[in-house]
PDB file of C-alpha atoms in Angstrom:
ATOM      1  CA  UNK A   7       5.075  26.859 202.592  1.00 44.00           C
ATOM      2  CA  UNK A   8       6.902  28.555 200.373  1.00 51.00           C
ATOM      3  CA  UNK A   9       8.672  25.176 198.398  1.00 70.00           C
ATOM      4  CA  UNK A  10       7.702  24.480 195.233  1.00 79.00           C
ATOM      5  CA  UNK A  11       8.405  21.148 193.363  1.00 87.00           C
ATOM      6  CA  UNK A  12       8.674  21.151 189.328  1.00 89.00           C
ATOM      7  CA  UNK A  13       6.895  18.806 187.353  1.00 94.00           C
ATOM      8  CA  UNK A  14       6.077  17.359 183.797  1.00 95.00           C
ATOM      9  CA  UNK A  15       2.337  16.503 183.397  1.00 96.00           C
ATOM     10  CA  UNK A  16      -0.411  15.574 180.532  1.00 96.00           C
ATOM     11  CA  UNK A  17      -4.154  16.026 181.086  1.00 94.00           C
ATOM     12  CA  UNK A  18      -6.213  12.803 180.599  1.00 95.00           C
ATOM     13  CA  UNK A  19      -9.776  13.856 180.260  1.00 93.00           C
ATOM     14  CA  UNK A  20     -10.794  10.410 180.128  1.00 93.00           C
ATOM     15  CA  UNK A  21     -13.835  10.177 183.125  1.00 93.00           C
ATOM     16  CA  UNK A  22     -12.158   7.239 184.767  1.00 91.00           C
ATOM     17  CA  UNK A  23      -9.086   9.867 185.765  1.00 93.00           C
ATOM     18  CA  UNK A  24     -10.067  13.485 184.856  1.00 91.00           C
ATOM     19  CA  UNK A  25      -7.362  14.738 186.087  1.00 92.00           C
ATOM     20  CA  UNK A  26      -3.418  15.959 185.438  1.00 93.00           C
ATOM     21  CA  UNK A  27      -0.887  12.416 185.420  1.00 96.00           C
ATOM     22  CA  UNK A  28       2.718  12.668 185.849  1.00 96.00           C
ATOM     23  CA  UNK A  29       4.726  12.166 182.927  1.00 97.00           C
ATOM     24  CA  UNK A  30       6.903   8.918 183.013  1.00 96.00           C
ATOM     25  CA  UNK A  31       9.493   9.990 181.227  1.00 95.00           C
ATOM     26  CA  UNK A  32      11.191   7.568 178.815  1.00 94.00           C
ATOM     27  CA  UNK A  33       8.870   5.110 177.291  1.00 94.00           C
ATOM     28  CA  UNK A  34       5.666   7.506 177.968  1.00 97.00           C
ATOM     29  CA  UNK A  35       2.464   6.338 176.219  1.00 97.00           C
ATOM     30  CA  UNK A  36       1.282   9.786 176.025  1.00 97.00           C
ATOM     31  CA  UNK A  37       4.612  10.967 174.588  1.00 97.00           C
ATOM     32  CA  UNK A  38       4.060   7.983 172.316  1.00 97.00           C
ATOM     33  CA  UNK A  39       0.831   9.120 171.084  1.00 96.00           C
ATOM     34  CA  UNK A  40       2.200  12.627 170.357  1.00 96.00           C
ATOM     35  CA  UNK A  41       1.149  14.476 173.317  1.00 96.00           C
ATOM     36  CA  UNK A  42       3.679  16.659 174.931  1.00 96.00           C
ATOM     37  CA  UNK A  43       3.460  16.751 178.653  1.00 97.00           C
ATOM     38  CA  UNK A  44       3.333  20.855 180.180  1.00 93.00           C
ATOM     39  CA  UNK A  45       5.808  21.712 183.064  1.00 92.00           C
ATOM     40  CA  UNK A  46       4.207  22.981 185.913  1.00 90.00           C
ATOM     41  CA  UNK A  47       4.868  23.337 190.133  1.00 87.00           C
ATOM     42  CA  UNK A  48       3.224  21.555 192.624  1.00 89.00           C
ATOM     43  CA  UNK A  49       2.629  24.382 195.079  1.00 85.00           C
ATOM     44  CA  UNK A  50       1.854  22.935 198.817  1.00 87.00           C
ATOM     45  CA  UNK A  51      -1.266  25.140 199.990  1.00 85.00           C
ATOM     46  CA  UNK A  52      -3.147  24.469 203.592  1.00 85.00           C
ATOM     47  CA  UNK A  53      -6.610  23.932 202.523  1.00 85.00           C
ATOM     48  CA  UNK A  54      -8.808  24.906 205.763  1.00 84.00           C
ATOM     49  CA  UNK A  55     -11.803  23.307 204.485  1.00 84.00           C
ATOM     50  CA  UNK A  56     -10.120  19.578 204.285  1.00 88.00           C
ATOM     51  CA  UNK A  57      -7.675  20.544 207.362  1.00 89.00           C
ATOM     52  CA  UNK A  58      -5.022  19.376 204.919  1.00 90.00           C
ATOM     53  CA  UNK A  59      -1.661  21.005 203.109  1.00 90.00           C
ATOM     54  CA  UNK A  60      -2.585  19.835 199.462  1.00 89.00           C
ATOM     55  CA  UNK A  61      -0.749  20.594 196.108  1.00 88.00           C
ATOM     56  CA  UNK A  62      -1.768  23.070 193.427  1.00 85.00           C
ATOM     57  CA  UNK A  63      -0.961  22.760 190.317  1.00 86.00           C
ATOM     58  CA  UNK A  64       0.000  26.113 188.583  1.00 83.00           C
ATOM     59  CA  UNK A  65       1.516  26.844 185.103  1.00 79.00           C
ATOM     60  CA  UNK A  66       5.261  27.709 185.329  1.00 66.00           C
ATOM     61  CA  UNK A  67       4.283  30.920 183.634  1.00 60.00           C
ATOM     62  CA  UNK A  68       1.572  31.955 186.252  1.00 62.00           C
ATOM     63  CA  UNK A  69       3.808  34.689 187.721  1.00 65.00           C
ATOM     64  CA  UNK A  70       1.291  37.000 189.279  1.00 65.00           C
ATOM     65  CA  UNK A  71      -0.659  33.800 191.088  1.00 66.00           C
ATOM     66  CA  UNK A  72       2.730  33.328 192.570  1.00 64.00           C
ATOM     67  CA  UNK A  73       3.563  36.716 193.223  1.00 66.00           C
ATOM     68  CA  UNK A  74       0.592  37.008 195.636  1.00 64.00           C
ATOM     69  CA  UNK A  75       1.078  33.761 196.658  1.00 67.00           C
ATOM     70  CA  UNK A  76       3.948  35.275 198.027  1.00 65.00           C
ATOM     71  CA  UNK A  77       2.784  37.815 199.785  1.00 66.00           C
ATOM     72  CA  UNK A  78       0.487  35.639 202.238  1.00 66.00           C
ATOM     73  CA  UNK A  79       3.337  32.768 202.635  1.00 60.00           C
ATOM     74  CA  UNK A  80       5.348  32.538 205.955  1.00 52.00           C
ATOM     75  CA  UNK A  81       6.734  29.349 206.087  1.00 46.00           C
ATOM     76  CA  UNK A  82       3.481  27.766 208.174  1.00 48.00           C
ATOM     77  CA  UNK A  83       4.168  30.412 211.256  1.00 47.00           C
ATOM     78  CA  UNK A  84       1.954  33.122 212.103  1.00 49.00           C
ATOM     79  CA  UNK A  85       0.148  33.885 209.068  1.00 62.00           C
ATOM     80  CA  UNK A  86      -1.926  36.933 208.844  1.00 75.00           C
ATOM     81  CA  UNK A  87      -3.800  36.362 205.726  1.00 78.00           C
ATOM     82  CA  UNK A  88      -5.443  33.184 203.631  1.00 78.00           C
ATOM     83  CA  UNK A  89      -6.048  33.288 199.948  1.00 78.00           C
ATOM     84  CA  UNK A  90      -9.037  32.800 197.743  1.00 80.00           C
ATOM     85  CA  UNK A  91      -8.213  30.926 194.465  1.00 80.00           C
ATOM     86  CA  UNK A  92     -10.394  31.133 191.683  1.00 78.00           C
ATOM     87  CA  UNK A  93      -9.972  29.897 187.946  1.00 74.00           C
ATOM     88  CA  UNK A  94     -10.960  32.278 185.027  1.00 75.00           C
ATOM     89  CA  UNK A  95     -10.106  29.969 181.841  1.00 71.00           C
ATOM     90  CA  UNK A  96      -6.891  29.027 181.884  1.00 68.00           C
ATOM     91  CA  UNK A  97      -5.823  31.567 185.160  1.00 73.00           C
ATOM     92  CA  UNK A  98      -5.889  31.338 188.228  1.00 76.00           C
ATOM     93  CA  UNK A  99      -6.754  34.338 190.627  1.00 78.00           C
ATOM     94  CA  UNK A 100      -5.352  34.242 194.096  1.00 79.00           C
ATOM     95  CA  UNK A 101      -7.203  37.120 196.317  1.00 82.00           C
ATOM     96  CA  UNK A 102      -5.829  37.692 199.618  1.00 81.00           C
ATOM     97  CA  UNK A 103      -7.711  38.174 202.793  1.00 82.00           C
ATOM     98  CA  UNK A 104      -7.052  38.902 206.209  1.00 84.00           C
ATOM     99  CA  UNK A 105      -7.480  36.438 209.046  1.00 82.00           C
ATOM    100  CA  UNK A 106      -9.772  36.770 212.060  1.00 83.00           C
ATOM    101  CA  UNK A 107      -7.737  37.236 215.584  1.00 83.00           C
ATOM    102  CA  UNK A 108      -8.979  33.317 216.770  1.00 85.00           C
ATOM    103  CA  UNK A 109      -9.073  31.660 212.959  1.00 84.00           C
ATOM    104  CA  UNK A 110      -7.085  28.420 213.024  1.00 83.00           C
ATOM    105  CA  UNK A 111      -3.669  28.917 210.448  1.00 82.00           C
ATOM    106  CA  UNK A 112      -3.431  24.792 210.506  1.00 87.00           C
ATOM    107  CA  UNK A 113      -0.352  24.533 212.433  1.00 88.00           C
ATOM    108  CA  UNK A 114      -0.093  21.383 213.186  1.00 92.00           C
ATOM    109  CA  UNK A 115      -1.021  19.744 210.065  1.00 93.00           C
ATOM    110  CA  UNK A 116       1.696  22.454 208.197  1.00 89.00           C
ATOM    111  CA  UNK A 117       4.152  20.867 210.797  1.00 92.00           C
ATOM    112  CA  UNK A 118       3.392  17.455 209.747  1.00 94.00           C
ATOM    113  CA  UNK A 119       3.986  18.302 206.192  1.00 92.00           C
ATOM    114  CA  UNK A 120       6.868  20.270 206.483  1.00 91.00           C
ATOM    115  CA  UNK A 121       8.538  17.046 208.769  1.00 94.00           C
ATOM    116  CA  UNK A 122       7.257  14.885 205.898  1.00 94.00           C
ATOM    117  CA  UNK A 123       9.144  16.806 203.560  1.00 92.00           C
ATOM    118  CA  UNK A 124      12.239  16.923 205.592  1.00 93.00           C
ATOM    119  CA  UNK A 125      11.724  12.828 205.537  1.00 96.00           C
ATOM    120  CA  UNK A 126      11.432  12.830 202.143  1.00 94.00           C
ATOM    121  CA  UNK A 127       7.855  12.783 201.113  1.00 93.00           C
ATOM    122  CA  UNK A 128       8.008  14.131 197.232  1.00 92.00           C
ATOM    123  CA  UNK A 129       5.196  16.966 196.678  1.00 91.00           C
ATOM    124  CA  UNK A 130       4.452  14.910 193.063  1.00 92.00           C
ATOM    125  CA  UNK A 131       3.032  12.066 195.330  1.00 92.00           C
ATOM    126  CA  UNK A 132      -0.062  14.404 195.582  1.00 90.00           C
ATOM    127  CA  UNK A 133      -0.698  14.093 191.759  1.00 92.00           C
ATOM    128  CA  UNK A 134      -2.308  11.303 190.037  1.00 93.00           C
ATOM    129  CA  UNK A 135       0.501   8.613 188.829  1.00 94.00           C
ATOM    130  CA  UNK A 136      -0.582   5.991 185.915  1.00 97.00           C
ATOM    131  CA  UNK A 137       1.929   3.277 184.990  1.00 96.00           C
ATOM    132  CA  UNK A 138       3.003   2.682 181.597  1.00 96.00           C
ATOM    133  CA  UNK A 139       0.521  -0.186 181.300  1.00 96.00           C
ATOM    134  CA  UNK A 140      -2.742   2.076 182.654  1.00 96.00           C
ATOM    135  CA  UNK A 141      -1.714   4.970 180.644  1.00 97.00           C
ATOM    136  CA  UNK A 142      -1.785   2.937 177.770  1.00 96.00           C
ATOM    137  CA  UNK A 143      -4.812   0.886 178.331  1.00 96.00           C
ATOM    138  CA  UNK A 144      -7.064   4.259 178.162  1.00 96.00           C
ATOM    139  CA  UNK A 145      -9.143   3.887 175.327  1.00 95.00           C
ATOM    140  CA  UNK A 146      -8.303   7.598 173.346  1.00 95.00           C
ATOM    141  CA  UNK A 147      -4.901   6.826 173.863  1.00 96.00           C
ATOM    142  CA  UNK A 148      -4.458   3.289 172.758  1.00 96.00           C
ATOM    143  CA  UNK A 149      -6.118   4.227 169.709  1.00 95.00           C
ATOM    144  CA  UNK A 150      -3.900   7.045 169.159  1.00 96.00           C
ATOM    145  CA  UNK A 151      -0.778   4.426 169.401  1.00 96.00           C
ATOM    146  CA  UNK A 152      -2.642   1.973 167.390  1.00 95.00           C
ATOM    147  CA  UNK A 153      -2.534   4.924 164.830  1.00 95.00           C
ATOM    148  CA  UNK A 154       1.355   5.853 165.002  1.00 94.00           C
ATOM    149  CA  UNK A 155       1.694   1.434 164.900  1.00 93.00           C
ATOM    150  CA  UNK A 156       2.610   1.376 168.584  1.00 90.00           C
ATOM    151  CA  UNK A 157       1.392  -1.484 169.896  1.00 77.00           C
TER     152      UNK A 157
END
C-alpha cells in the first residue's frame, strides 16, 4: 500500500528487546535519560516469505528508498514488480524486480490489511511498545535516570 504512518521511536539495544520502541510521549523514560527519540514511517510492505503485510521502518529522510518504493506500489492490485530491500549501514536499498506471470501478489492478505486499516488498526501496533514502567526497568536506562536523580 501506498499509506504511510509517522512515528517517534528510540532504539533499545538491550538483548531482551533489540529492537526500535515507540516513544511515549510525555513522561518518557528514555526522554528522561536524555535520549531523543528519531521520527520515522511505518511503511506497510507484503512480505511473501511470511505471507504477511508487515511494517518497515524507514528514516523520514530516506527519499530515494521511497521513491522506488513508489514505483512498484499499486494499492495491493495487480502488481507487476516486488522489491528487494537490503541495508548498507544506515540505508536501505530497495531493488525492483519483475514478477513471474503465475507469482502470488498476496491479495488476500493485502485485503485483510487494507479492511483492518479502514477498521482502525494503527500501523504503530506493528512496532514494539514498552510501558513507562518496562522502559524504565531496563538496566542501561535506569542507571542513566539514577544518574540525572530520576528515580
Amino acid at each position: 500500500t501506498e499509506d504511510c504512518e509517522r512515528v517517534a521511536v528510540h532504539y533499545e539495544s538491550d538483548d531482551t528487546v533489540r529492537d526500535y520502541v515507540i516513544c511515549i510521549g510525555e513522561g518518557c523514560p528514555y526522554c528522561a535519560a536524555g535520549e531523543r527519540p528519531e521520527l520515522r514511517a511505518i511503511i506497510p510492505l507484503y512480505v511473501p516469505e511470511r505471507e504477511a503485510v508487515e511494517g518497515l521502518l524507514v528514516a523520514k529522510r530516506s527519499s530515494a528508498f521511497r521513491a522506488t518504493l513508489a514505483t512498484c506500489s499499486s494499492n495491493g492490485a495487480g502488481a507487476e514488480c516486488y522489491l528487494t530491500i537490503s541495508q548498507d549501514g544506515p540505508n536501505l536499498i530497495a531493488k525492483k524486480h519483475s514478477l513471474g506471470p503465475d507469482a502470488y501478489r498476496g491479495e488476500s492478505q493485502i485485503a485483510e490489511f487494507v479492511q483492518a486499516v479502514k477498521n482502525g488498526l494503527k500501523l504503530t501496533s506493528m512496532l514494539v511498545s514498552l510501558s513507562r514502567e518496562e522502559i524504565a526497568d531496563i538496566p542501561r536506562i535506569r542507571r542513566k535516570l539514577k544518574l540525572r536523580g530520576i528515580e
